[in-house]
Amino acid sequence: MTDVRERAPRPVRLGPKSVAVLLLTGAVGVVAFGWPLLADAGSGLAHAKDAPWLFAALLPLLVAVVVATISESGMDAKAVAMLGVLAAVGAALRPLGAGTAGLEPMFFLMVLSGRVLGPGFGFVLGSVTMFASALLTGGVGPWMPFQMLSMGWFTMGAGLLPGADRLRGRAELAMLAVYGCVAAFAYGTVMNLQGWTIIGGLGSGISFVAGDPLHENLVRFLAYCAATSLGWDLGRAVLTVVLTLTLGPTLLKALRRATRRAAFDARAVFGEPEELGKEPGKHPGREPGGTAPGPP
């Protein structure tokens, strides 16, 4: 009996080139977010000035991730089309919460998409989605390249979770919900680091002081996060968990069905029938005995 079961889709694998480009992008992001913490008092801190340079560096790195992933995994135009569709859906979801109390429904879509499509694809998807949503909502500013990096890391992390080939059902949903909750707080914390270093006069206990020891500034930073954004991060985390647990099963099935039909990891093989495992001397359109099959 022929096994007609469909092969389970796998996330897009990372090759050496993709890993190298992602590490380079991550290093650029860490420096962009963290350099003010190590700067002295006379450095003239201003993320508004370095944001254009970060954006200029980020765009070719995103293109490099896409090119490296496509060249190593055999993806084609269908993968790029899916990237565009998911980015458009994510950009359309972001304004629905209008930023109220941190309710941003796009985060749960990024978690599930990163899980199904893999870390490299997820990083590009998160960054492109944030870029598209900024254009859609008029949220273009010095914070945009930092948001693109943060959302790229957020989505990539979902693709790095274990059990992508085997784990299914409630256990997978629970893992994705926990990740979405933790990553929602992490996203808010990382974005706070971008704004905190350029906002002064908030109070002696939570303001950034250029040139102070790193540990003292980190203590102030934690106090700043607790005082200004903890409620927003909590709302984002709760909504992500609720949507993941309620809509996650349906959306995961849809994404995996689309990935299976697109067959991102299938490679074309050319050759004679004998080379493809067919018996020589038999025409694929004829039945045994040499007669052509009759009408259905």
mmCIF file of C-alpha atoms in Angstrom:
data_model
loop_
_atom_site.group_PDB
_atom_site.id
_atom_site.type_symbol
_atom_site.label_atom_id
_atom_site.label_comp_id
_atom_site.label_asym_id
_atom_site.label_seq_id
_atom_site.Cartn_x
_atom_site.Cartn_y
_atom_site.Cartn_z
ATOM 1 C CA MET A 1 0.000 0.000 0.000
ATOM 2 C CA THR A 2 1.291 3.419 -0.939
ATOM 3 C CA ASP A 3 1.817 5.825 1.902
ATOM 4 C CA VAL A 4 -0.151 8.940 0.917
ATOM 5 C CA ARG A 5 0.435 10.861 4.106
ATOM 6 C CA GLU A 6 1.815 14.330 3.561
ATOM 7 C CA ARG A 7 5.266 15.033 4.825
ATOM 8 C CA ALA A 8 5.289 17.304 7.855
ATOM 9 C CA PRO A 9 6.641 20.753 6.938
ATOM 10 C CA ARG A 10 9.889 21.842 8.519
ATOM 11 C CA PRO A 11 11.069 25.377 9.248
ATOM 12 C CA VAL A 12 13.498 26.872 6.771
ATOM 13 C CA ARG A 13 16.941 25.735 7.867
ATOM 14 C CA LEU A 14 19.805 28.093 8.561
ATOM 15 C CA GLY A 15 23.013 27.505 6.635
ATOM 16 C CA PRO A 16 26.489 28.840 7.412
ATOM 17 C CA LYS A 17 25.990 31.998 5.334
ATOM 18 C CA SER A 18 22.676 32.788 6.996
ATOM 19 C CA VAL A 19 24.129 32.239 10.471
ATOM 20 C CA ALA A 20 27.078 34.507 9.677
ATOM 21 C CA VAL A 21 24.856 37.327 8.416
ATOM 22 C CA LEU A 22 22.480 37.005 11.390
ATOM 23 C CA LEU A 23 25.416 37.138 13.821
ATOM 24 C CA LEU A 24 26.747 40.235 12.081
ATOM 25 C CA THR A 25 23.307 41.855 12.233
ATOM 26 C CA GLY A 26 23.000 40.963 15.907
ATOM 27 C CA ALA A 27 26.398 42.478 16.659
ATOM 28 C CA VAL A 28 25.416 45.703 14.893
ATOM 29 C CA GLY A 29 22.182 45.797 16.905
ATOM 30 C CA VAL A 30 23.875 45.225 20.255
ATOM 31 C CA VAL A 31 26.331 48.032 19.576
ATOM 32 C CA ALA A 32 23.545 50.352 18.393
ATOM 33 C CA PHE A 33 21.469 49.778 21.541
ATOM 34 C CA GLY A 34 24.229 49.588 24.110
ATOM 35 C CA TRP A 35 26.968 52.032 23.172
ATOM 36 C CA PRO A 36 25.523 54.961 25.218
ATOM 37 C CA LEU A 37 25.961 52.904 28.392
ATOM 38 C CA LEU A 38 29.711 52.895 27.839
ATOM 39 C CA ALA A 39 30.046 56.482 26.599
ATOM 40 C CA ASP A 40 31.495 59.275 28.679
ATOM 41 C CA ALA A 41 29.706 62.448 29.697
ATOM 42 C CA GLY A 42 31.003 64.509 26.779
ATOM 43 C CA SER A 43 30.050 62.080 23.997
ATOM 44 C CA GLY A 44 26.931 63.978 22.897
ATOM 45 C CA LEU A 45 24.432 61.130 23.165
ATOM 46 C CA ALA A 46 21.659 61.209 20.580
ATOM 47 C CA HIS A 47 20.056 58.113 19.111
ATOM 48 C CA ALA A 48 18.200 60.461 16.785
ATOM 49 C CA LYS A 49 21.540 61.118 15.080
ATOM 50 C CA ASP A 50 22.717 57.529 14.837
ATOM 51 C CA ALA A 51 19.315 56.124 13.755
ATOM 52 C CA PRO A 52 19.788 56.971 10.042
ATOM 53 C CA TRP A 53 23.161 55.234 10.050
ATOM 54 C CA LEU A 54 21.655 52.170 11.734
ATOM 55 C CA PHE A 55 18.825 52.112 9.189
ATOM 56 C CA ALA A 56 21.320 52.407 6.330
ATOM 57 C CA ALA A 57 23.286 49.456 7.727
ATOM 58 C CA LEU A 58 20.199 47.385 8.520
ATOM 59 C CA LEU A 59 18.624 47.362 5.047
ATOM 60 C CA PRO A 60 21.525 45.679 3.208
ATOM 61 C CA LEU A 61 21.897 43.227 6.095
ATOM 62 C CA LEU A 62 18.228 42.237 5.737
ATOM 63 C CA VAL A 63 18.721 41.735 2.013
ATOM 64 C CA ALA A 64 21.821 39.655 2.777
ATOM 65 C CA VAL A 65 19.821 37.425 5.159
ATOM 66 C CA VAL A 66 17.168 36.854 2.480
ATOM 67 C CA VAL A 67 19.730 36.108 -0.244
ATOM 68 C CA ALA A 68 21.735 33.756 1.984
ATOM 69 C CA THR A 69 18.615 31.899 3.133
ATOM 70 C CA ILE A 70 17.295 31.505 -0.417
ATOM 71 C CA SER A 71 20.634 30.329 -1.810
ATOM 72 C CA GLU A 72 21.144 27.749 0.966
ATOM 73 C CA SER A 73 17.609 26.389 1.302
ATOM 74 C CA GLY A 74 16.378 26.472 -2.293
ATOM 75 C CA MET A 75 13.474 28.817 -1.578
ATOM 76 C CA ASP A 76 11.906 30.554 -4.557
ATOM 77 C CA ALA A 77 9.438 33.327 -5.350
ATOM 78 C CA LYS A 78 6.732 31.572 -3.309
ATOM 79 C CA ALA A 79 8.704 32.176 -0.131
ATOM 80 C CA VAL A 80 9.156 35.851 -0.958
ATOM 81 C CA ALA A 81 5.416 36.081 -1.690
ATOM 82 C CA MET A 82 4.567 34.520 1.683
ATOM 83 C CA LEU A 83 6.946 36.959 3.360
ATOM 84 C CA GLY A 84 5.071 39.839 1.743
ATOM 85 C CA VAL A 85 1.636 38.510 2.688
ATOM 86 C CA LEU A 86 2.536 37.892 6.338
ATOM 87 C CA ALA A 87 4.257 41.268 6.611
ATOM 88 C CA ALA A 88 1.156 42.975 5.201
ATOM 89 C CA VAL A 89 -1.133 41.133 7.635
ATOM 90 C CA GLY A 90 1.131 41.979 10.567
ATOM 91 C CA ALA A 91 1.287 45.632 9.542
ATOM 92 C CA ALA A 92 -2.511 45.719 9.308
ATOM 93 C CA LEU A 93 -2.902 44.133 12.759
ATOM 94 C CA ARG A 94 -0.702 46.628 14.554
ATOM 95 C CA PRO A 95 -3.059 49.657 14.340
ATOM 96 C CA LEU A 96 -5.985 47.600 15.705
ATOM 97 C CA GLY A 97 -4.718 47.995 19.251
ATOM 98 C CA ALA A 98 -3.741 51.617 18.621
ATOM 99 C CA GLY A 99 -1.042 51.106 21.259
ATOM 100 C CA THR A 100 -3.676 51.218 24.018
ATOM 101 C CA ALA A 101 -2.219 49.697 27.198
ATOM 102 C CA GLY A 102 0.302 47.838 25.067
ATOM 103 C CA LEU A 103 -2.386 45.811 23.253
ATOM 104 C CA GLU A 104 -0.643 44.940 19.997
ATOM 105 C CA PRO A 105 -2.136 41.864 18.272
ATOM 106 C CA MET A 106 0.644 41.604 15.692
ATOM 107 C CA PHE A 107 2.968 40.012 18.265
ATOM 108 C CA PHE A 108 1.143 36.683 18.383
ATOM 109 C CA LEU A 109 1.286 36.439 14.568
ATOM 110 C CA MET A 110 5.044 36.985 14.690
ATOM 111 C CA VAL A 111 5.454 34.219 17.285
ATOM 112 C CA LEU A 112 3.517 31.662 15.236
ATOM 113 C CA SER A 113 5.095 32.685 11.928
ATOM 114 C CA GLY A 114 8.605 32.456 13.336
ATOM 115 C CA ARG A 115 7.806 29.022 14.765
ATOM 116 C CA VAL A 116 6.620 27.626 11.437
ATOM 117 C CA LEU A 117 9.002 29.376 9.046
ATOM 118 C CA GLY A 118 12.247 29.297 11.014
ATOM 119 C CA PRO A 119 14.647 31.834 12.566
ATOM 120 C CA GLY A 120 16.174 33.341 9.413
ATOM 121 C CA PHE A 121 12.839 33.841 7.706
ATOM 122 C CA GLY A 122 11.403 35.036 11.020
ATOM 123 C CA PHE A 123 14.052 37.720 11.522
ATOM 124 C CA VAL A 124 13.386 39.198 8.087
ATOM 125 C CA LEU A 125 9.616 38.938 8.576
ATOM 126 C CA GLY A 126 9.697 40.753 11.917
ATOM 127 C CA SER A 127 11.866 43.571 10.598
ATOM 128 C CA VAL A 128 9.907 44.038 7.364
ATOM 129 C CA THR A 129 6.582 43.948 9.237
ATOM 130 C CA MET A 130 7.679 46.685 11.619
ATOM 131 C CA PHE A 131 8.941 48.780 8.697
ATOM 132 C CA ALA A 132 5.637 48.364 6.823
ATOM 133 C CA SER A 133 3.557 49.156 9.906
ATOM 134 C CA ALA A 134 5.597 52.312 10.543
ATOM 135 C CA LEU A 135 4.813 53.513 7.032
ATOM 136 C CA LEU A 136 1.156 52.579 7.465
ATOM 137 C CA THR A 137 0.667 54.308 10.814
ATOM 138 C CA GLY A 138 2.993 57.268 10.284
ATOM 139 C CA GLY A 139 5.311 55.985 12.989
ATOM 140 C CA VAL A 140 8.508 56.810 11.100
ATOM 141 C CA GLY A 141 11.146 58.312 13.388
ATOM 142 C CA PRO A 142 14.533 57.695 14.975
ATOM 143 C CA TRP A 143 13.045 54.750 16.858
ATOM 144 C CA MET A 144 12.041 52.825 13.697
ATOM 145 C CA PRO A 145 15.328 50.979 12.956
ATOM 146 C CA PHE A 146 15.522 49.973 16.620
ATOM 147 C CA GLN A 147 11.963 48.626 16.429
ATOM 148 C CA MET A 148 12.878 46.685 13.293
ATOM 149 C CA LEU A 149 15.818 45.051 15.053
ATOM 150 C CA SER A 150 13.822 44.267 18.191
ATOM 151 C CA MET A 151 10.927 42.723 16.281
ATOM 152 C CA GLY A 152 13.365 40.752 14.136
ATOM 153 C CA TRP A 153 14.929 39.268 17.267
ATOM 154 C CA PHE A 154 11.459 38.642 18.738
ATOM 155 C CA THR A 155 10.337 36.632 15.693
ATOM 156 C CA MET A 156 13.679 34.870 15.231
ATOM 157 C CA GLY A 157 13.534 33.626 18.820
ATOM 158 C CA ALA A 158 10.294 31.774 18.100
ATOM 159 C CA GLY A 159 12.041 29.980 15.233
ATOM 160 C CA LEU A 160 14.848 28.876 17.555
ATOM 161 C CA LEU A 161 12.523 27.121 20.010
ATOM 162 C CA PRO A 162 13.088 23.346 20.279
ATOM 163 C CA GLY A 163 10.935 20.572 18.844
ATOM 164 C CA ALA A 164 10.077 22.212 15.522
ATOM 165 C CA ASP A 165 9.820 18.821 13.754
ATOM 166 C CA ARG A 166 8.128 16.804 16.491
ATOM 167 C CA LEU A 167 6.376 18.899 19.135
ATOM 168 C CA ARG A 168 2.694 19.479 18.395
ATOM 169 C CA GLY A 169 -0.594 20.060 20.196
ATOM 170 C CA ARG A 170 -1.048 21.557 23.637
ATOM 171 C CA ALA A 171 2.598 21.240 24.612
ATOM 172 C CA GLU A 172 3.666 23.324 21.626
ATOM 173 C CA LEU A 173 0.990 25.954 22.296
ATOM 174 C CA ALA A 174 2.022 26.195 25.941
ATOM 175 C CA MET A 175 5.669 26.657 24.937
ATOM 176 C CA LEU A 176 4.762 29.363 22.396
ATOM 177 C CA ALA A 177 2.558 31.146 24.938
ATOM 178 C CA VAL A 178 5.350 31.179 27.527
ATOM 179 C CA TYR A 179 7.814 32.425 24.939
ATOM 180 C CA GLY A 180 5.394 35.114 23.759
ATOM 181 C CA CYS A 181 4.925 36.322 27.334
ATOM 182 C CA VAL A 182 8.660 36.499 28.115
ATOM 183 C CA ALA A 183 9.583 37.956 24.732
ATOM 184 C CA ALA A 184 6.892 40.655 25.000
ATOM 185 C CA PHE A 185 8.558 41.945 28.172
ATOM 186 C CA ALA A 186 11.988 41.600 26.558
ATOM 187 C CA TYR A 187 10.868 43.629 23.539
ATOM 188 C CA GLY A 188 9.629 46.457 25.749
ATOM 189 C CA THR A 189 12.824 46.392 27.824
ATOM 190 C CA VAL A 190 15.095 46.560 24.783
ATOM 191 C CA MET A 191 13.093 49.421 23.282
ATOM 192 C CA ASN A 192 13.263 51.272 26.608
ATOM 193 C CA LEU A 193 17.030 51.199 26.318
ATOM 194 C CA GLN A 194 16.772 53.170 23.076
ATOM 195 C CA GLY A 195 14.706 55.972 24.593
ATOM 196 C CA TRP A 196 16.018 56.074 28.148
ATOM 197 C CA THR A 197 19.521 57.212 27.228
ATOM 198 C CA ILE A 198 18.252 60.364 25.465
ATOM 199 C CA ILE A 199 15.503 61.420 27.888
ATOM 200 C CA GLY A 200 16.805 63.437 30.801
ATOM 201 C CA GLY A 201 15.246 65.045 33.823
ATOM 202 C CA LEU A 202 13.026 62.113 34.794
ATOM 203 C CA GLY A 203 14.246 62.086 38.380
ATOM 204 C CA SER A 204 17.510 61.415 40.152
ATOM 205 C CA GLY A 205 16.643 57.776 40.754
ATOM 206 C CA ILE A 206 15.798 56.709 37.197
ATOM 207 C CA SER A 207 17.563 59.114 34.823
ATOM 208 C CA PHE A 208 20.489 57.989 32.697
ATOM 209 C CA VAL A 209 23.779 59.587 33.745
ATOM 210 C CA ALA A 210 26.403 59.507 31.016
ATOM 211 C CA GLY A 211 29.809 58.459 32.293
ATOM 212 C CA ASP A 212 28.533 56.782 35.476
ATOM 213 C CA PRO A 213 29.582 53.166 36.186
ATOM 214 C CA LEU A 214 27.655 50.607 34.160
ATOM 215 C CA HIS A 215 26.118 48.843 37.155
ATOM 216 C CA GLU A 216 24.724 52.082 38.556
ATOM 217 C CA ASN A 217 23.096 52.981 35.258
ATOM 218 C CA LEU A 218 21.636 49.487 34.959
ATOM 219 C CA VAL A 219 19.991 49.836 38.380
ATOM 220 C CA ARG A 220 18.464 53.143 37.263
ATOM 221 C CA PHE A 221 17.354 51.515 34.018
ATOM 222 C CA LEU A 222 15.459 48.756 35.823
ATOM 223 C CA ALA A 223 13.735 51.381 37.955
ATOM 224 C CA TYR A 224 12.872 53.322 34.797
ATOM 225 C CA CYS A 225 11.302 50.229 33.187
ATOM 226 C CA ALA A 226 9.253 49.473 36.281
ATOM 227 C CA ALA A 227 8.033 53.051 36.576
ATOM 228 C CA THR A 228 7.216 53.812 32.956
ATOM 229 C CA SER A 229 6.487 50.721 30.851
ATOM 230 C CA LEU A 230 5.711 47.723 33.036
ATOM 231 C CA GLY A 231 1.955 48.146 32.543
ATOM 232 C CA TRP A 232 2.301 48.402 28.757
ATOM 233 C CA ASP A 233 4.544 45.336 28.602
ATOM 234 C CA LEU A 234 2.082 43.413 30.766
ATOM 235 C CA GLY A 235 -0.800 44.226 28.420
ATOM 236 C CA ARG A 236 1.253 43.131 25.397
ATOM 237 C CA ALA A 237 2.255 39.888 27.104
ATOM 238 C CA VAL A 238 -1.282 38.991 28.230
ATOM 239 C CA LEU A 239 -2.789 39.652 24.800
ATOM 240 C CA THR A 240 -0.067 37.609 23.102
ATOM 241 C CA VAL A 241 -0.693 34.664 25.432
ATOM 242 C CA VAL A 242 -4.489 34.806 25.010
ATOM 243 C CA LEU A 243 -4.362 35.009 21.211
ATOM 244 C CA THR A 244 -1.729 32.281 20.991
ATOM 245 C CA LEU A 245 -3.809 29.862 23.056
ATOM 246 C CA THR A 246 -7.118 30.644 21.346
ATOM 247 C CA LEU A 247 -6.205 31.281 17.706
ATOM 248 C CA GLY A 248 -2.879 29.445 17.685
ATOM 249 C CA PRO A 249 -4.093 25.957 16.641
ATOM 250 C CA THR A 250 -5.983 27.254 13.615
ATOM 251 C CA LEU A 251 -3.243 29.622 12.486
ATOM 252 C CA LEU A 252 -0.478 27.060 12.947
ATOM 253 C CA LYS A 253 -2.369 24.589 10.760
ATOM 254 C CA ALA A 254 -2.923 27.233 8.086
ATOM 255 C CA LEU A 255 0.730 28.303 8.078
ATOM 256 C CA ARG A 256 1.981 24.720 7.951
ATOM 257 C CA ARG A 257 -0.451 23.841 5.148
ATOM 258 C CA ALA A 258 0.745 26.843 3.143
ATOM 259 C CA THR A 259 4.375 25.919 3.811
ATOM 260 C CA ARG A 260 3.763 22.313 2.776
ATOM 261 C CA ARG A 261 2.075 23.304 -0.465
ATOM 262 C CA ALA A 262 4.744 25.863 -1.249
ATOM 263 C CA ALA A 263 7.351 23.101 -0.663
ATOM 264 C CA PHE A 264 10.137 25.533 0.248
ATOM 265 C CA ASP A 265 12.621 22.745 0.909
ATOM 266 C CA ALA A 266 11.803 20.679 -2.184
ATOM 267 C CA ARG A 267 14.480 20.708 -4.849
ATOM 268 C CA ALA A 268 13.884 20.070 -8.523
ATOM 269 C CA VAL A 269 15.533 16.892 -9.891
ATOM 270 C CA PHE A 270 16.108 16.409 -13.620
ATOM 271 C CA GLY A 271 16.991 13.138 -15.314
ATOM 272 C CA GLU A 272 15.792 10.085 -17.195
ATOM 273 C CA PRO A 273 13.025 7.909 -15.699
ATOM 274 C CA GLU A 274 15.604 5.240 -14.805
ATOM 275 C CA GLU A 275 17.501 7.842 -12.762
ATOM 276 C CA LEU A 276 14.367 8.875 -10.885
ATOM 277 C CA GLY A 277 13.653 5.357 -9.638
ATOM 278 C CA LYS A 278 11.230 4.248 -12.377
ATOM 279 C CA GLU A 279 11.567 0.840 -14.032
ATOM 280 C CA PRO A 280 13.073 1.052 -17.515
ATOM 281 C CA GLY A 281 10.865 0.211 -20.480
ATOM 282 C CA LYS A 282 7.610 1.351 -18.888
ATOM 283 C CA HIS A 283 5.793 4.442 -19.986
ATOM 284 C CA PRO A 284 4.386 6.361 -17.013
ATOM 285 C CA GLY A 285 1.081 6.851 -18.786
ATOM 286 C CA ARG A 286 0.432 3.182 -19.643
ATOM 287 C CA GLU A 287 -0.923 0.357 -17.541
ATOM 288 C CA PRO A 288 0.842 -3.014 -17.196
ATOM 289 C CA GLY A 289 0.397 -5.039 -20.362
ATOM 290 C CA GLY A 290 1.103 -2.200 -22.754
ATOM 291 C CA THR A 291 -2.441 -0.809 -23.088
ATOM 292 C CA ALA A 292 -3.227 2.770 -22.499
ATOM 293 C CA PRO A 293 -5.530 3.494 -19.556
ATOM 294 C CA GLY A 294 -9.167 3.953 -20.453
ATOM 295 C CA PRO A 295 -11.284 6.972 -19.670
ATOM 296 C CA PRO A 296 -12.157 7.502 -16.020
#
